[in-house]
Coordinates of C-alpha atoms in Angstrom, one line a residue:
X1 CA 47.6 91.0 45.7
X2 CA 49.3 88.2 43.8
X3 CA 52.5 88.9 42.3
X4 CA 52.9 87.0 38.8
X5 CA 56.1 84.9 37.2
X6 CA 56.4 88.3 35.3
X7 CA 57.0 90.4 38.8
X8 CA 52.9 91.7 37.6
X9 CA 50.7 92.1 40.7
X10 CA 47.4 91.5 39.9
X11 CA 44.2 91.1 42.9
X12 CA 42.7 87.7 44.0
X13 CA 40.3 88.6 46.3
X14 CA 39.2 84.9 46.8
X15 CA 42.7 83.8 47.2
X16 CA 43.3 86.5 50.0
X17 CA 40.3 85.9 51.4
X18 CA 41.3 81.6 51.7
X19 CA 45.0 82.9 53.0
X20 CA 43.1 85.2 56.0
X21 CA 41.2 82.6 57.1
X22 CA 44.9 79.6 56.4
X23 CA 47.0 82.3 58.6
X24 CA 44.2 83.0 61.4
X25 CA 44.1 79.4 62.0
X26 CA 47.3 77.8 61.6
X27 CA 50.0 79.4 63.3
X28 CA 52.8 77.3 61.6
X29 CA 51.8 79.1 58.2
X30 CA 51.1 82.7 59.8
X31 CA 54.6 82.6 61.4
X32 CA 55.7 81.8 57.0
X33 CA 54.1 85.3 56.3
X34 CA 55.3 88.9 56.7
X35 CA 54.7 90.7 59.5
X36 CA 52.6 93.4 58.1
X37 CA 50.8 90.6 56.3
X38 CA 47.5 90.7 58.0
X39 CA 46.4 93.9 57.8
X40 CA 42.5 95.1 58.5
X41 CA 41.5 94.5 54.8
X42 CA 42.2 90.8 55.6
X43 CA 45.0 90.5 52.7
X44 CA 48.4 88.6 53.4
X45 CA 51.7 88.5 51.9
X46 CA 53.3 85.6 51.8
X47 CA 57.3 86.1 52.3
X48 CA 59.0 84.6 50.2
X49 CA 62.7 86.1 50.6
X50 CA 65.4 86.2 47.4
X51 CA 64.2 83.6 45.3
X52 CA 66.0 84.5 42.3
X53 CA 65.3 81.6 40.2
X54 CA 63.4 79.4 38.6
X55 CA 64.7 76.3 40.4
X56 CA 64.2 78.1 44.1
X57 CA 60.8 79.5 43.2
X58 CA 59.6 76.0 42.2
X59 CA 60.8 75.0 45.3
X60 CA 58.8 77.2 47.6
X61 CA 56.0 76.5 45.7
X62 CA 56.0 72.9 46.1
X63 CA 56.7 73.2 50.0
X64 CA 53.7 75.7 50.1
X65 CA 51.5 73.4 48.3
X66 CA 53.0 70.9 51.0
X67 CA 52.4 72.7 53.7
X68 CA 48.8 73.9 52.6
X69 CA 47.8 70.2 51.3
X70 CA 49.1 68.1 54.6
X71 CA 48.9 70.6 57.4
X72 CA 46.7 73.3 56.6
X73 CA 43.9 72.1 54.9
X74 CA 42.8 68.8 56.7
X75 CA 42.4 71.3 59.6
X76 CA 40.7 73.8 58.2
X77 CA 38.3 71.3 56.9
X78 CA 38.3 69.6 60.5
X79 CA 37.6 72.5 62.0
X80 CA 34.4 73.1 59.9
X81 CA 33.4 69.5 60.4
X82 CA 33.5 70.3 63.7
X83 CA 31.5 73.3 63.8
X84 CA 28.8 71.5 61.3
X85 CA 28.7 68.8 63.6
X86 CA 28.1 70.9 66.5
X87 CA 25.3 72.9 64.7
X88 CA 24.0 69.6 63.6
X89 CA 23.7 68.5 67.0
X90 CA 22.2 71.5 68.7
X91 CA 19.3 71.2 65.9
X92 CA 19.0 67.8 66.9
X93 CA 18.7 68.0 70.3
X94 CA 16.5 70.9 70.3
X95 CA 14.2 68.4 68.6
X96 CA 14.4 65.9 70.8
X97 CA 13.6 67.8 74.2
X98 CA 10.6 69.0 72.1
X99 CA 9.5 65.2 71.0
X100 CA 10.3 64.0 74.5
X101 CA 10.2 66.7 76.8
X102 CA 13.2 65.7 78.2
X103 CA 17.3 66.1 77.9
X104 CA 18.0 62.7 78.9
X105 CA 19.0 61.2 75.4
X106 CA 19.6 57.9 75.1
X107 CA 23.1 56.9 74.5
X108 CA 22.1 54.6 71.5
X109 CA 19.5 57.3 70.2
X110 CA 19.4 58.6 66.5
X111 CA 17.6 61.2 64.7
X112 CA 18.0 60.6 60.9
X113 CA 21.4 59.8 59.7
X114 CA 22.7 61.9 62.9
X115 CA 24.0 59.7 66.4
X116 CA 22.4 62.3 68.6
X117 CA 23.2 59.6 71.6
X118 CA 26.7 60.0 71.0
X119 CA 26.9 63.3 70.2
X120 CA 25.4 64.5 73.7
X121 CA 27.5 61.4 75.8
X122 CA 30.5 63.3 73.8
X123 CA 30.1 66.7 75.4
X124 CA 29.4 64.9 78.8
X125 CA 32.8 63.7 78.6
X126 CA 34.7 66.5 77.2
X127 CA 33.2 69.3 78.1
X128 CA 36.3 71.2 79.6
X129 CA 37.2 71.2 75.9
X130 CA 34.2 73.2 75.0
X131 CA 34.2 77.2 74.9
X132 CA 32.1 79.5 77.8
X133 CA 29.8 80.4 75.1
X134 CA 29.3 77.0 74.4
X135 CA 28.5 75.8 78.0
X136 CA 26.2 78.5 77.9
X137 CA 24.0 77.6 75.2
X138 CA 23.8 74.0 76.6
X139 CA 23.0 75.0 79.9
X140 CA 20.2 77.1 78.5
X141 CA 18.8 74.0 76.8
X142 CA 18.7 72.1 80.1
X143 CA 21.8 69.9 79.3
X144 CA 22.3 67.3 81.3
X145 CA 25.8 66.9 82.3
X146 CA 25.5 64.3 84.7
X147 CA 22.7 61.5 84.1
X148 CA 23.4 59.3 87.1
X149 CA 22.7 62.4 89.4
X150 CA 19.7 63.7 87.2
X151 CA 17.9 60.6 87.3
X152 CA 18.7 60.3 91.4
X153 CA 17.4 63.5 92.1
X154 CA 14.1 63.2 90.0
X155 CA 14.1 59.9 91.7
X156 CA 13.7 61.8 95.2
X157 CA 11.4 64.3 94.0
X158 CA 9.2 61.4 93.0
X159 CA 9.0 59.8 95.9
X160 CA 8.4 62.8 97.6
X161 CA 5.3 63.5 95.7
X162 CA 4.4 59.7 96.3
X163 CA 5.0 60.0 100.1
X164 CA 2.8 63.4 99.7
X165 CA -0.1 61.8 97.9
X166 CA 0.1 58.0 99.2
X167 CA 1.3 58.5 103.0
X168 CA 4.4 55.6 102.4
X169 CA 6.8 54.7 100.5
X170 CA 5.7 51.3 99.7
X171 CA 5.7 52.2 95.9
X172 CA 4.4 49.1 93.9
X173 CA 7.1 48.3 91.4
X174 CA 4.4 48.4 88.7
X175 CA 3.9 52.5 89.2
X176 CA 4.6 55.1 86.8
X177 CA 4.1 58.7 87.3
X178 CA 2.0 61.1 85.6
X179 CA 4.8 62.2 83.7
X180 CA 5.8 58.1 82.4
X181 CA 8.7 58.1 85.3
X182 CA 8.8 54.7 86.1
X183 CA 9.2 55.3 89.9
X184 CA 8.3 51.5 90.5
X185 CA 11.5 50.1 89.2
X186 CA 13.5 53.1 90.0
X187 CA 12.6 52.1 93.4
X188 CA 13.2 48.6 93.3
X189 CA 17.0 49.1 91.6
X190 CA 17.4 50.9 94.6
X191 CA 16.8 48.5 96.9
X192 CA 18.7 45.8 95.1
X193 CA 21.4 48.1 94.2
X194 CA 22.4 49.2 97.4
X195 CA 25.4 48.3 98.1
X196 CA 26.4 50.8 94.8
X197 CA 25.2 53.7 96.9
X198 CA 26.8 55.8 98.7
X199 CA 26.7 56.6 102.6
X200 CA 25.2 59.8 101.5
X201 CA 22.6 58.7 99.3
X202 CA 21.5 55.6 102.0
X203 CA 20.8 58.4 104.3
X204 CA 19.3 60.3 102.6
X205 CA 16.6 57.8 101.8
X206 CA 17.0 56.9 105.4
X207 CA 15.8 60.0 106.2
X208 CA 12.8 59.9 104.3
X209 CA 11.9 56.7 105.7
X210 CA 12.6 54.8 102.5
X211 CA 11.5 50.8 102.7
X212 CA 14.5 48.5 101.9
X213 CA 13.0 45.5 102.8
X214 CA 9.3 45.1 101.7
X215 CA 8.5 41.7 103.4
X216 CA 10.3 42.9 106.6
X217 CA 8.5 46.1 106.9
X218 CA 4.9 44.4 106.4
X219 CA 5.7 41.9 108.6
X220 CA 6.8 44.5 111.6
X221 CA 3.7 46.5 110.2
X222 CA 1.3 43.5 110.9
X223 CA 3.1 42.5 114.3
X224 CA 2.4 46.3 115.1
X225 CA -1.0 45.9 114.3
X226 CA -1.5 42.5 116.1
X227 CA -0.5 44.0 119.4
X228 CA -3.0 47.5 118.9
X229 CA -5.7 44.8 117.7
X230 CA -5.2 42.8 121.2
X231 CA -4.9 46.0 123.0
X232 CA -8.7 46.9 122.1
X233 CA -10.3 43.6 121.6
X234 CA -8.8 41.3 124.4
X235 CA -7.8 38.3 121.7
X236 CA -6.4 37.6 118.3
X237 CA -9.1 36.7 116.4
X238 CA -9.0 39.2 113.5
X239 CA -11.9 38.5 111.0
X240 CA -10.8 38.1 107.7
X241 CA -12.1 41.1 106.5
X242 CA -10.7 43.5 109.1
X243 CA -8.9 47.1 107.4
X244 CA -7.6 49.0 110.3
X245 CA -8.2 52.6 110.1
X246 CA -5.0 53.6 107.9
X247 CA -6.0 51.0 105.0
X248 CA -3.7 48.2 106.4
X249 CA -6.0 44.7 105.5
X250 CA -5.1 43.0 108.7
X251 CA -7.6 40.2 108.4
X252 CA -5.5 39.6 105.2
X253 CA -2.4 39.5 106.8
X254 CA -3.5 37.7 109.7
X255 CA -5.2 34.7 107.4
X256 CA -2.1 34.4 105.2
X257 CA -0.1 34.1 108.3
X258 CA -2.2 31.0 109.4
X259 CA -2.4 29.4 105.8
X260 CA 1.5 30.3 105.0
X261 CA 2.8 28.6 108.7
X262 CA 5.4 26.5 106.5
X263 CA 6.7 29.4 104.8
X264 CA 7.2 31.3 107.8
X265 CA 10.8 31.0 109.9
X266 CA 11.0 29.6 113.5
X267 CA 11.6 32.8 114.7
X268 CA 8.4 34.3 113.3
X269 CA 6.6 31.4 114.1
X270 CA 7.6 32.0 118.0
X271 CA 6.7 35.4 117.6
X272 CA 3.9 34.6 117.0
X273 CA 3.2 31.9 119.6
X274 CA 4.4 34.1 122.5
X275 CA 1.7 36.9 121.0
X276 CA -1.2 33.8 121.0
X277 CA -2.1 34.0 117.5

């Protein structure tokens, strides 16, 4: 009810309706209305005290219109930007694991006019501002709270399945999997980023017998080779067209050895020497 210059009460049900919803969400305005204000009809009263005249009601009706146009109403309106924005974004991303397949959004990505990119990087970083319910419905999206760690363990299960299907972990830095993860260069930031890693991480790649150093490993490989070669054929003359029986071209190694003498170190080149090649 709104009571009139002329002590009339007439019933505003929009302007009780925009008073419920002022007094349920700014507290210093609910604490400027009665205490049977809100009642389960949702009306309020505002309390005014004596204001016997003109002069003092003209007064509390500029500091209402104060307090309603500075404090109240830029949140109100914040609030619902809020919640549109958070709507808009749910949409959005809903859209883009359908498109993609994936809840990895780019930082930089937009959809439309909307910086879906930003919006999902936003919720990474503040999610202990978000509500339960909220948490919830982006955990049932697949929401990816931390990238770095997503993209390390789909990295492992990767090169698992490589391992599995390939029998090393000599991945060429060319490869991309059936499902466009480029486990080629994920591998080879790996091995040039390792001093990033941590103890944990190194072993666990450790562990799976992960390659750090390519040249290294083939070179140990073909050493390996030379002496099983010897073993079974009394010498070292591996014709150029030699495969062992796991795939390894020895013949190939063991010519580019001879034509790449100059590129090779003294130590390897004693090696070598004390084998006979």
């Amino acid at each position: 009810m709104v009571q009139c210059a002329n002590h009339s009460l007439i019933e505003d049900a929009e302007l009780s309706r925009l008073l419920a919803d002022l007094a349920t969400s700014d507290s210093t305005f609910a604490s400027s209305l009665s205490d049977d204000a809100l009642g389960q009809n949702g009306r309020v009263g505002i309390l005014t005290g004596a204001l016997g005249t003109a002069a003092l009601q003209a007064s509390a009706s500029e500091a209402v219109a104060h307090l309603l146009r500075v404090s109240v109403f830029p949140r109100i309106l914040g609030l619902s930007r809020d919640n549109d924005y958070w709507c808009r974004g749910m949409q959005e991303f809903a859209v883009f694991k359908a498109m993609y397949g994936t809840a990895l959004v780019p930082t930089e990505y937009e959809a439309a006019d909307f910086k879906l990119g930003r919006w999902v990087s936003n919720w990474r970083h503040r999610r202990d501002e978000l509500s339960k319910e909220k948490i919830q419905q982006l955990d049932d999206m697949g929401f990816v709270w931390d990238a770095e760690e997503h993209k390390w363990q789909q990295g492992i299960r990767k090169l698992e399945e490589y391992r599995s299907e390939h029998g090393d972990l000599l991945v060429p830095q060319s490869h991309v999997t059936s499902d466009d993860f480029n486990l080629g260069i994920w591998v080879s930031s790996r091995r040039h980023g390792r001093d990033k890693l941590s103890k944990e991480k190194i072993k666990q790649l450790d562990d799976m017998g992960f390659v750090w150093d390519v040249e290294e490993h083939k070179w140990q490989q073909g050493i390996r080779k030379l002496e099983e070669y010897r073993s079974e054929k009394g010498d070292l003359l591996v014709p150029h067209r030699h495969v062992t029986s796991d795939d390894f071209k020895f013949g190939r190694w063991a010519s580019n050895r001879r034509h790449g003498r100059d590129k090779l170190s003294k130590e390897k080149i004693k090696q070598l020497d004390d084998m006979g090649f």
